[in-house]
Amino acid sequence: MRLPLNQKTAILLHEGLNGANGKTGLSILRYSEAPVVAVIDRESVGKSLPELTGIKRDVPIVASLAAALQYQPEVLVIGIAPKGGLVPDDYWPDIKDALKAGMSLVNGLHTPLANIPDLNALLKPGQIIWDVRKEPANLDVASGLARTLPCRRVLTVGTDMAIGKMSTSLELHWAAKLRGWRSKFLATGQTGLMLEGDGVALDAVRVDFAAGAVEQLVMRFGKHYDILQIEGQGSLLHPGSTATLPLIRGSQPTHLILVHQAGQTHNRNNPHVPIPSLPEVIRMYEMVASAGGAFATVPVVGIALNTRYLDESGSKDAIAQTIAETGLPCTDPVRYGGGVLLDAVMQS
């Protein structure tokens, strides 16, 4: 499945437009071709979406699902990705109101909704509940097979969670396609799956099979494309993250792009955990990726710097400082496009 492109969509995003948990909804607003007709966020009612987010999409912001009905939405997407992936208590009224109004529901949280009797009782013919986070069938453990593929395999890795790894992979993908390369974006998280309609929700896979699930996905496409843009998850620096290592082992990357939030010095959810200097982080990722592929050379070839909280001048200064610190190409791919980072990949 994928987010339907022929149905009007509302995004449930309470406290998500200005908070740290709204990455699913914000990414759909930035990248999806679906007709988004309303954003539901009680904190930002009536404000300008482009002014709040920088996303060039003029969508009304309303207080509730009931207020969104005037725009005739047919699908409700839960647009937050909170810690632990649980449905917040104050989201349930809007979810139930959507089902009562005849809308389908797209759920990327860890809490499965399709089998809840009270919700199923509200469904009418033609309505569905799509729980995105599901383990694929017929999995096996990884065996390093992706190393045999002839294509470039570009994995985004990060200094923290939720800082732009998916966005970087998508920007690289689009830049590559514009230049005529056969490029494929491989989704490994709930938002990427909503956008792409294929992939693996890695954090729904049992740990023994996680690398195997990635390997299965990469092997399915690797012989048919010049370059695979593999959506990164988590961070080796985050004490609660389990997804990065299976991604490295399963994809056997040929190139890494390091994603970092400009100015961030500590883990966002664990302020007692510092982020080392970028050169130290680069050495760590290169060493781990090399070991995960029986000591093949796997370089970090560029830095994707998230400068969303900086103005234009501050963004350019931060990029210049990062280039000086690391000696690597650097840009904010969401702000300036993925061309600089694609050059780094294709020239190495």
GROMACS .gro file of C-alpha atoms in nm:
model
  348
    1MET     CA    1   0.000   0.000   0.000
    2ARG     CA    2   0.091   0.367  -0.015
    3LEU     CA    3  -0.075   0.691   0.083
    4PRO     CA    4  -0.360   0.720  -0.170
    5LEU     CA    5  -0.296   0.988  -0.432
    6ASN     CA    6  -0.660   1.023  -0.534
    7GLN     CA    7  -0.816   1.081  -0.192
    8LYS     CA    8  -0.828   1.399   0.010
    9THR     CA    9  -0.612   1.366   0.319
   10ALA     CA   10  -0.611   1.525   0.664
   11ILE     CA   11  -0.308   1.498   0.894
   12LEU     CA   12  -0.357   1.461   1.269
   13LEU     CA   13  -0.068   1.659   1.414
   14HIS     CA   14  -0.154   1.801   1.757
   15GLU     CA   15   0.162   1.959   1.905
   16GLY     CA   16   0.352   1.835   1.599
   17LEU     CA   17   0.398   2.143   1.383
   18ASN     CA   18   0.625   2.309   1.638
   19GLY     CA   19   0.734   2.006   1.839
   20ALA     CA   20   0.992   1.734   1.788
   21ASN     CA   21   0.742   1.453   1.718
   22GLY     CA   22   0.578   1.577   1.399
   23LYS     CA   23   0.824   1.436   1.147
   24THR     CA   24   0.574   1.198   0.982
   25GLY     CA   25   0.319   1.467   0.911
   26LEU     CA   26   0.580   1.724   0.810
   27SER     CA   27   0.744   1.479   0.571
   28ILE     CA   28   0.409   1.398   0.409
   29LEU     CA   29   0.344   1.769   0.366
   30ARG     CA   30   0.688   1.818   0.212
   31TYR     CA   31   0.712   1.509  -0.009
   32SER     CA   32   0.376   1.343  -0.072
   33GLU     CA   33   0.175   1.401  -0.388
   34ALA     CA   34  -0.146   1.321  -0.198
   35PRO     CA   35  -0.397   1.608  -0.184
   36VAL     CA   36  -0.363   1.724   0.179
   37VAL     CA   37  -0.667   1.940   0.258
   38ALA     CA   38  -0.625   2.003   0.634
   39VAL     CA   39  -0.374   1.982   0.917
   40ILE     CA   40  -0.519   1.924   1.264
   41ASP     CA   41  -0.313   2.094   1.537
   42ARG     CA   42  -0.496   2.273   1.815
   43GLU     CA   43  -0.185   2.477   1.901
   44SER     CA   44  -0.152   2.639   1.559
   45VAL     CA   45  -0.510   2.698   1.444
   46GLY     CA   46  -0.538   2.958   1.169
   47LYS     CA   47  -0.164   3.012   1.129
   48SER     CA   48   0.027   2.989   0.801
   49LEU     CA   49   0.179   2.648   0.735
   50PRO     CA   50   0.457   2.789   0.511
   51GLU     CA   51   0.550   3.046   0.776
   52LEU     CA   52   0.553   2.785   1.055
   53THR     CA   53   0.742   2.513   0.870
   54GLY     CA   54   0.900   2.655   0.556
   55ILE     CA   55   0.706   2.398   0.353
   56LYS     CA   56   0.564   2.560   0.041
   57ARG     CA   57   0.217   2.410   0.075
   58ASP     CA   58  -0.079   2.625   0.171
   59VAL     CA   59  -0.297   2.396   0.383
   60PRO     CA   60  -0.546   2.520   0.648
   61ILE     CA   61  -0.466   2.438   1.010
   62VAL     CA   62  -0.772   2.348   1.220
   63ALA     CA   63  -0.840   2.249   1.580
   64SER     CA   64  -1.011   1.912   1.540
   65LEU     CA   65  -1.128   1.644   1.301
   66ALA     CA   66  -1.478   1.794   1.324
   67ALA     CA   67  -1.339   2.127   1.201
   68ALA     CA   68  -1.154   1.951   0.917
   69LEU     CA   69  -1.473   1.794   0.778
   70GLN     CA   70  -1.561   2.114   0.590
   71TYR     CA   71  -1.271   2.029   0.355
   72GLN     CA   72  -1.419   1.681   0.288
   73PRO     CA   73  -1.117   1.464   0.378
   74GLU     CA   74  -1.138   1.095   0.294
   75VAL     CA   75  -0.824   0.973   0.476
   76LEU     CA   76  -0.680   1.061   0.817
   77VAL     CA   77  -0.305   1.015   0.869
   78ILE     CA   78  -0.165   1.009   1.222
   79GLY     CA   79   0.125   1.248   1.168
   80ILE     CA   80   0.332   1.217   1.485
   81ALA     CA   81   0.614   0.980   1.576
   82PRO     CA   82   0.641   1.008   1.957
   83LYS     CA   83   0.884   0.824   2.180
   84GLY     CA   84   0.768   0.464   2.209
   85GLY     CA   85   0.520   0.501   1.923
   86LEU     CA   86   0.207   0.499   2.142
   87VAL     CA   87  -0.117   0.678   2.056
   88PRO     CA   88  -0.149   0.985   2.283
   89ASP     CA   89  -0.465   0.980   2.493
   90ASP     CA   90  -0.592   1.306   2.345
   91TYR     CA   91  -0.572   1.167   1.988
   92TRP     CA   92  -0.846   0.907   2.035
   93PRO     CA   93  -1.148   1.141   1.993
   94ASP     CA   94  -1.022   1.266   1.655
   95ILE     CA   95  -0.941   0.911   1.540
   96LYS     CA   96  -1.288   0.787   1.631
   97ASP     CA   97  -1.455   1.092   1.478
   98ALA     CA   98  -1.271   1.024   1.150
   99LEU     CA   99  -1.394   0.665   1.137
  100LYS     CA  100  -1.748   0.773   1.224
  101ALA     CA  101  -1.731   1.022   0.937
  102GLY     CA  102  -1.648   0.742   0.691
  103MET     CA  103  -1.277   0.816   0.657
  104SER     CA  104  -1.000   0.559   0.629
  105LEU     CA  105  -0.708   0.572   0.873
  106VAL     CA  106  -0.332   0.550   0.814
  107ASN     CA  107  -0.142   0.464   1.132
  108GLY     CA  108   0.236   0.466   1.152
  109LEU     CA  109   0.260   0.423   1.529
  110HIS     CA  110   0.365   0.107   1.709
  111THR     CA  111   0.016   0.064   1.851
  112PRO     CA  112  -0.179  -0.151   1.599
  113LEU     CA  113  -0.529  -0.018   1.545
  114ALA     CA  114  -0.679  -0.245   1.280
  115ASN     CA  115  -0.768  -0.517   1.530
  116ILE     CA  116  -0.921  -0.300   1.804
  117PRO     CA  117  -1.287  -0.409   1.824
  118ASP     CA  118  -1.422  -0.061   1.912
  119LEU     CA  119  -1.257   0.086   1.602
  120ASN     CA  120  -1.355  -0.201   1.374
  121ALA     CA  121  -1.715  -0.156   1.480
  122LEU     CA  122  -1.705   0.195   1.332
  123LEU     CA  123  -1.588   0.084   0.987
  124LYS     CA  124  -1.825   0.095   0.694
  125PRO     CA  125  -1.776  -0.075   0.352
  126GLY     CA  126  -1.480   0.080   0.172
  127GLN     CA  127  -1.311   0.207   0.489
  128ILE     CA  128  -0.976   0.061   0.596
  129ILE     CA  129  -0.727   0.098   0.878
  130TRP     CA  130  -0.370   0.064   0.749
  131ASP     CA  131  -0.121  -0.019   1.024
  132VAL     CA  132   0.206   0.059   0.848
  133ARG     CA  133   0.443  -0.098   1.099
  134LYS     CA  134   0.426  -0.469   1.017
  135GLU     CA  135   0.696  -0.733   0.985
  136PRO     CA  136   0.739  -0.869   0.630
  137ALA     CA  137   0.685  -1.239   0.565
  138ASN     CA  138   0.944  -1.507   0.488
  139LEU     CA  139   1.242  -1.345   0.659
  140ASP     CA  140   1.582  -1.500   0.719
  141VAL     CA  141   1.904  -1.389   0.886
  142ALA     CA  142   2.145  -1.174   0.685
  143SER     CA  143   2.446  -1.322   0.507
  144GLY     CA  144   2.625  -1.024   0.354
  145LEU     CA  145   2.485  -1.092   0.005
  146ALA     CA  146   2.439  -0.723  -0.074
  147ARG     CA  147   2.818  -0.695  -0.111
  148THR     CA  148   2.786  -0.883  -0.441
  149LEU     CA  149   2.565  -0.618  -0.601
  150PRO     CA  150   2.715  -0.388  -0.867
  151CYS     CA  151   2.514  -0.078  -0.765
  152ARG     CA  152   2.609   0.203  -0.532
  153ARG     CA  153   2.434   0.166  -0.197
  154VAL     CA  154   2.408   0.497  -0.010
  155LEU     CA  155   2.300   0.476   0.354
  156THR     CA  156   2.218   0.784   0.560
  157VAL     CA  157   2.344   0.765   0.919
  158GLY     CA  158   2.298   1.019   1.194
  159THR     CA  159   2.418   1.176   1.515
  160ASP     CA  160   2.065   1.141   1.657
  161MET     CA  161   1.716   1.025   1.571
  162ALA     CA  162   1.465   1.238   1.377
  163ILE     CA  163   1.713   1.483   1.223
  164GLY     CA  164   1.655   1.428   0.849
  165LYS     CA  165   1.791   1.094   0.731
  166MET     CA  166   1.480   1.011   0.527
  167SER     CA  167   1.466   1.361   0.379
  168THR     CA  168   1.833   1.339   0.282
  169SER     CA  169   1.781   1.003   0.109
  170LEU     CA  170   1.480   1.140  -0.080
  171GLU     CA  171   1.667   1.452  -0.190
  172LEU     CA  172   1.957   1.237  -0.313
  173HIS     CA  173   1.710   1.015  -0.497
  174TRP     CA  174   1.545   1.305  -0.677
  175ALA     CA  175   1.879   1.465  -0.764
  176ALA     CA  176   2.000   1.135  -0.910
  177LYS     CA  177   1.686   1.087  -1.118
  178LEU     CA  178   1.713   1.441  -1.257
  179ARG     CA  179   2.062   1.352  -1.380
  180GLY     CA  180   1.942   1.037  -1.551
  181TRP     CA  181   2.067   0.780  -1.302
  182ARG     CA  182   1.854   0.475  -1.228
  183SER     CA  183   1.790   0.553  -0.863
  184LYS     CA  184   1.563   0.381  -0.610
  185PHE     CA  185   1.463   0.509  -0.266
  186LEU     CA  186   1.433   0.222  -0.018
  187ALA     CA  187   1.197   0.300   0.268
  188THR     CA  188   1.282   0.154   0.609
  189GLY     CA  189   1.041   0.350   0.830
  190GLN     CA  190   0.672   0.424   0.854
  191THR     CA  191   0.678   0.760   0.676
  192GLY     CA  192   0.891   0.635   0.391
  193LEU     CA  193   0.652   0.344   0.346
  194MET     CA  194   0.354   0.579   0.329
  195LEU     CA  195   0.531   0.779   0.059
  196GLU     CA  196   0.687   0.495  -0.141
  197GLY     CA  197   0.436   0.214  -0.093
  198ASP     CA  198   0.713  -0.044  -0.056
  199GLY     CA  199   0.996  -0.118   0.184
  200VAL     CA  200   1.030  -0.253   0.536
  201ALA     CA  201   0.922  -0.101   0.868
  202LEU     CA  202   1.248  -0.196   1.033
  203ASP     CA  203   1.148  -0.126   1.392
  204ALA     CA  204   0.861  -0.375   1.357
  205VAL     CA  205   1.099  -0.661   1.273
  206ARG     CA  206   1.233  -0.906   1.534
  207VAL     CA  207   1.595  -0.822   1.604
  208ASP     CA  208   1.739  -1.153   1.473
  209PHE     CA  209   1.580  -1.089   1.133
  210ALA     CA  210   1.627  -0.712   1.105
  211ALA     CA  211   1.946  -0.724   0.899
  212GLY     CA  212   1.795  -1.003   0.691
  213ALA     CA  213   1.487  -0.791   0.617
  214VAL     CA  214   1.712  -0.511   0.491
  215GLU     CA  215   1.919  -0.755   0.287
  216GLN     CA  216   1.604  -0.899   0.131
  217LEU     CA  217   1.489  -0.549   0.030
  218VAL     CA  218   1.827  -0.446  -0.112
  219MET     CA  219   1.870  -0.770  -0.308
  220ARG     CA  220   1.524  -0.726  -0.461
  221PHE     CA  221   1.623  -0.398  -0.627
  222GLY     CA  222   2.001  -0.387  -0.640
  223LYS     CA  223   2.047  -0.551  -0.981
  224HIS     CA  224   1.799  -0.317  -1.151
  225TYR     CA  225   1.932   0.023  -1.042
  226ASP     CA  226   2.255   0.221  -1.056
  227ILE     CA  227   2.215   0.359  -0.706
  228LEU     CA  228   2.003   0.266  -0.403
  229GLN     CA  229   1.919   0.544  -0.158
  230ILE     CA  230   1.871   0.358   0.170
  231GLU     CA  231   1.671   0.545   0.432
  232GLY     CA  232   1.861   0.556   0.759
  233GLN     CA  233   1.709   0.493   1.101
  234GLY     CA  234   1.821   0.579   1.451
  235SER     CA  235   2.181   0.646   1.548
  236LEU     CA  236   2.472   0.447   1.688
  237LEU     CA  237   2.506   0.735   1.937
  238HIS     CA  238   2.152   0.694   2.073
  239PRO     CA  239   2.125   0.454   2.370
  240GLY     CA  240   1.774   0.349   2.270
  241SER     CA  241   1.839   0.287   1.901
  242THR     CA  242   1.853  -0.064   1.755
  243ALA     CA  243   1.802   0.001   1.382
  244THR     CA  244   2.130   0.143   1.253
  245LEU     CA  245   2.345  -0.168   1.287
  246PRO     CA  246   2.100  -0.398   1.101
  247LEU     CA  247   2.082  -0.138   0.825
  248ILE     CA  248   2.460  -0.140   0.790
  249ARG     CA  249   2.484  -0.520   0.792
  250GLY     CA  250   2.186  -0.578   0.567
  251SER     CA  251   2.262  -0.316   0.303
  252GLN     CA  252   2.643  -0.349   0.295
  253PRO     CA  253   2.667   0.020   0.200
  254THR     CA  254   2.925   0.149  -0.042
  255HIS     CA  255   2.884   0.509   0.077
  256LEU     CA  256   2.760   0.680   0.393
  257ILE     CA  257   2.610   1.027   0.429
  258LEU     CA  258   2.625   1.161   0.786
  259VAL     CA  259   2.322   1.364   0.894
  260HIS     CA  260   2.359   1.615   1.179
  261GLN     CA  261   2.147   1.889   1.336
  262ALA     CA  262   2.343   2.212   1.323
  263GLY     CA  263   2.459   2.316   1.669
  264GLN     CA  264   2.337   2.003   1.849
  265THR     CA  265   2.584   1.886   2.113
  266HIS     CA  266   2.385   1.625   2.307
  267ASN     CA  267   2.126   1.356   2.240
  268ARG     CA  268   1.787   1.527   2.235
  269ASN     CA  269   1.604   1.273   2.452
  270ASN     CA  270   1.903   1.191   2.671
  271PRO     CA  271   2.087   1.516   2.749
  272HIS     CA  272   2.347   1.330   2.955
  273VAL     CA  273   2.468   1.165   2.630
  274PRO     CA  274   2.705   1.394   2.436
  275ILE     CA  275   2.755   1.397   2.060
  276PRO     CA  276   3.130   1.373   1.988
  277SER     CA  277   3.299   1.593   1.730
  278LEU     CA  278   3.196   1.515   1.373
  279PRO     CA  279   3.541   1.378   1.279
  280GLU     CA  280   3.508   1.131   1.569
  281VAL     CA  281   3.158   1.034   1.459
  282ILE     CA  282   3.280   0.983   1.102
  283ARG     CA  283   3.560   0.752   1.219
  284MET     CA  284   3.313   0.553   1.429
  285TYR     CA  285   3.067   0.500   1.146
  286GLU     CA  286   3.337   0.411   0.896
  287MET     CA  287   3.487   0.157   1.138
  288VAL     CA  288   3.153  -0.006   1.221
  289ALA     CA  289   3.045  -0.016   0.855
  290SER     CA  290   3.378  -0.166   0.757
  291ALA     CA  291   3.351  -0.436   1.023
  292GLY     CA  292   2.990  -0.509   0.924
  293GLY     CA  293   3.110  -0.587   0.573
  294ALA     CA  294   3.415  -0.796   0.665
  295PHE     CA  295   3.638  -0.487   0.658
  296ALA     CA  296   3.557  -0.344   0.319
  297THR     CA  297   3.621   0.030   0.296
  298VAL     CA  298   3.299   0.225   0.355
  299PRO     CA  299   3.359   0.602   0.355
  300VAL     CA  300   3.146   0.886   0.484
  301VAL     CA  301   3.155   1.101   0.169
  302GLY     CA  302   2.947   1.400   0.279
  303ILE     CA  303   2.756   1.574   0.556
  304ALA     CA  304   2.384   1.656   0.539
  305LEU     CA  305   2.344   1.943   0.785
  306ASN     CA  306   1.994   2.013   0.914
  307THR     CA  307   1.978   2.394   0.946
  308ARG     CA  308   1.601   2.429   0.989
  309TYR     CA  309   1.641   2.646   1.302
  310LEU     CA  310   1.885   2.889   1.138
  311ASP     CA  311   1.824   3.180   0.903
  312GLU     CA  312   1.987   3.189   0.560
  313SER     CA  313   2.308   3.354   0.678
  314GLY     CA  314   2.337   3.124   0.980
  315SER     CA  315   2.276   2.821   0.760
  316LYS     CA  316   2.557   2.909   0.521
  317ASP     CA  317   2.794   2.985   0.809
  318ALA     CA  318   2.716   2.648   0.973
  319ILE     CA  319   2.776   2.465   0.645
  320ALA     CA  320   3.109   2.643   0.593
  321GLN     CA  321   3.216   2.558   0.951
  322THR     CA  322   3.125   2.192   0.898
  323ILE     CA  323   3.326   2.176   0.575
  324ALA     CA  324   3.625   2.325   0.759
  325GLU     CA  325   3.585   2.084   1.051
  326THR     CA  326   3.546   1.765   0.847
  327GLY     CA  327   3.707   1.836   0.511
  328LEU     CA  328   3.399   1.686   0.345
  329PRO     CA  329   3.129   1.828   0.117
  330CYS     CA  330   2.835   1.959   0.318
  331THR     CA  331   2.496   2.111   0.250
  332ASP     CA  332   2.144   2.122   0.385
  333PRO     CA  333   1.975   1.904   0.120
  334VAL     CA  334   1.622   2.008   0.214
  335ARG     CA  335   1.712   2.374   0.183
  336TYR     CA  336   1.953   2.362  -0.111
  337GLY     CA  337   1.893   2.026  -0.282
  338GLY     CA  338   2.096   1.707  -0.287
  339GLY     CA  339   2.332   1.788  -0.574
  340VAL     CA  340   2.644   1.851  -0.364
  341LEU     CA  341   2.604   1.521  -0.181
  342LEU     CA  342   2.522   1.331  -0.501
  343ASP     CA  343   2.845   1.464  -0.653
  344ALA     CA  344   3.033   1.328  -0.352
  345VAL     CA  345   2.875   0.985  -0.398
  346MET     CA  346   2.924   0.958  -0.774
  347GLN     CA  347   3.282   1.085  -0.772
  348SER     CA  348   3.407   0.839  -0.513
   0.00000   0.00000   0.00000
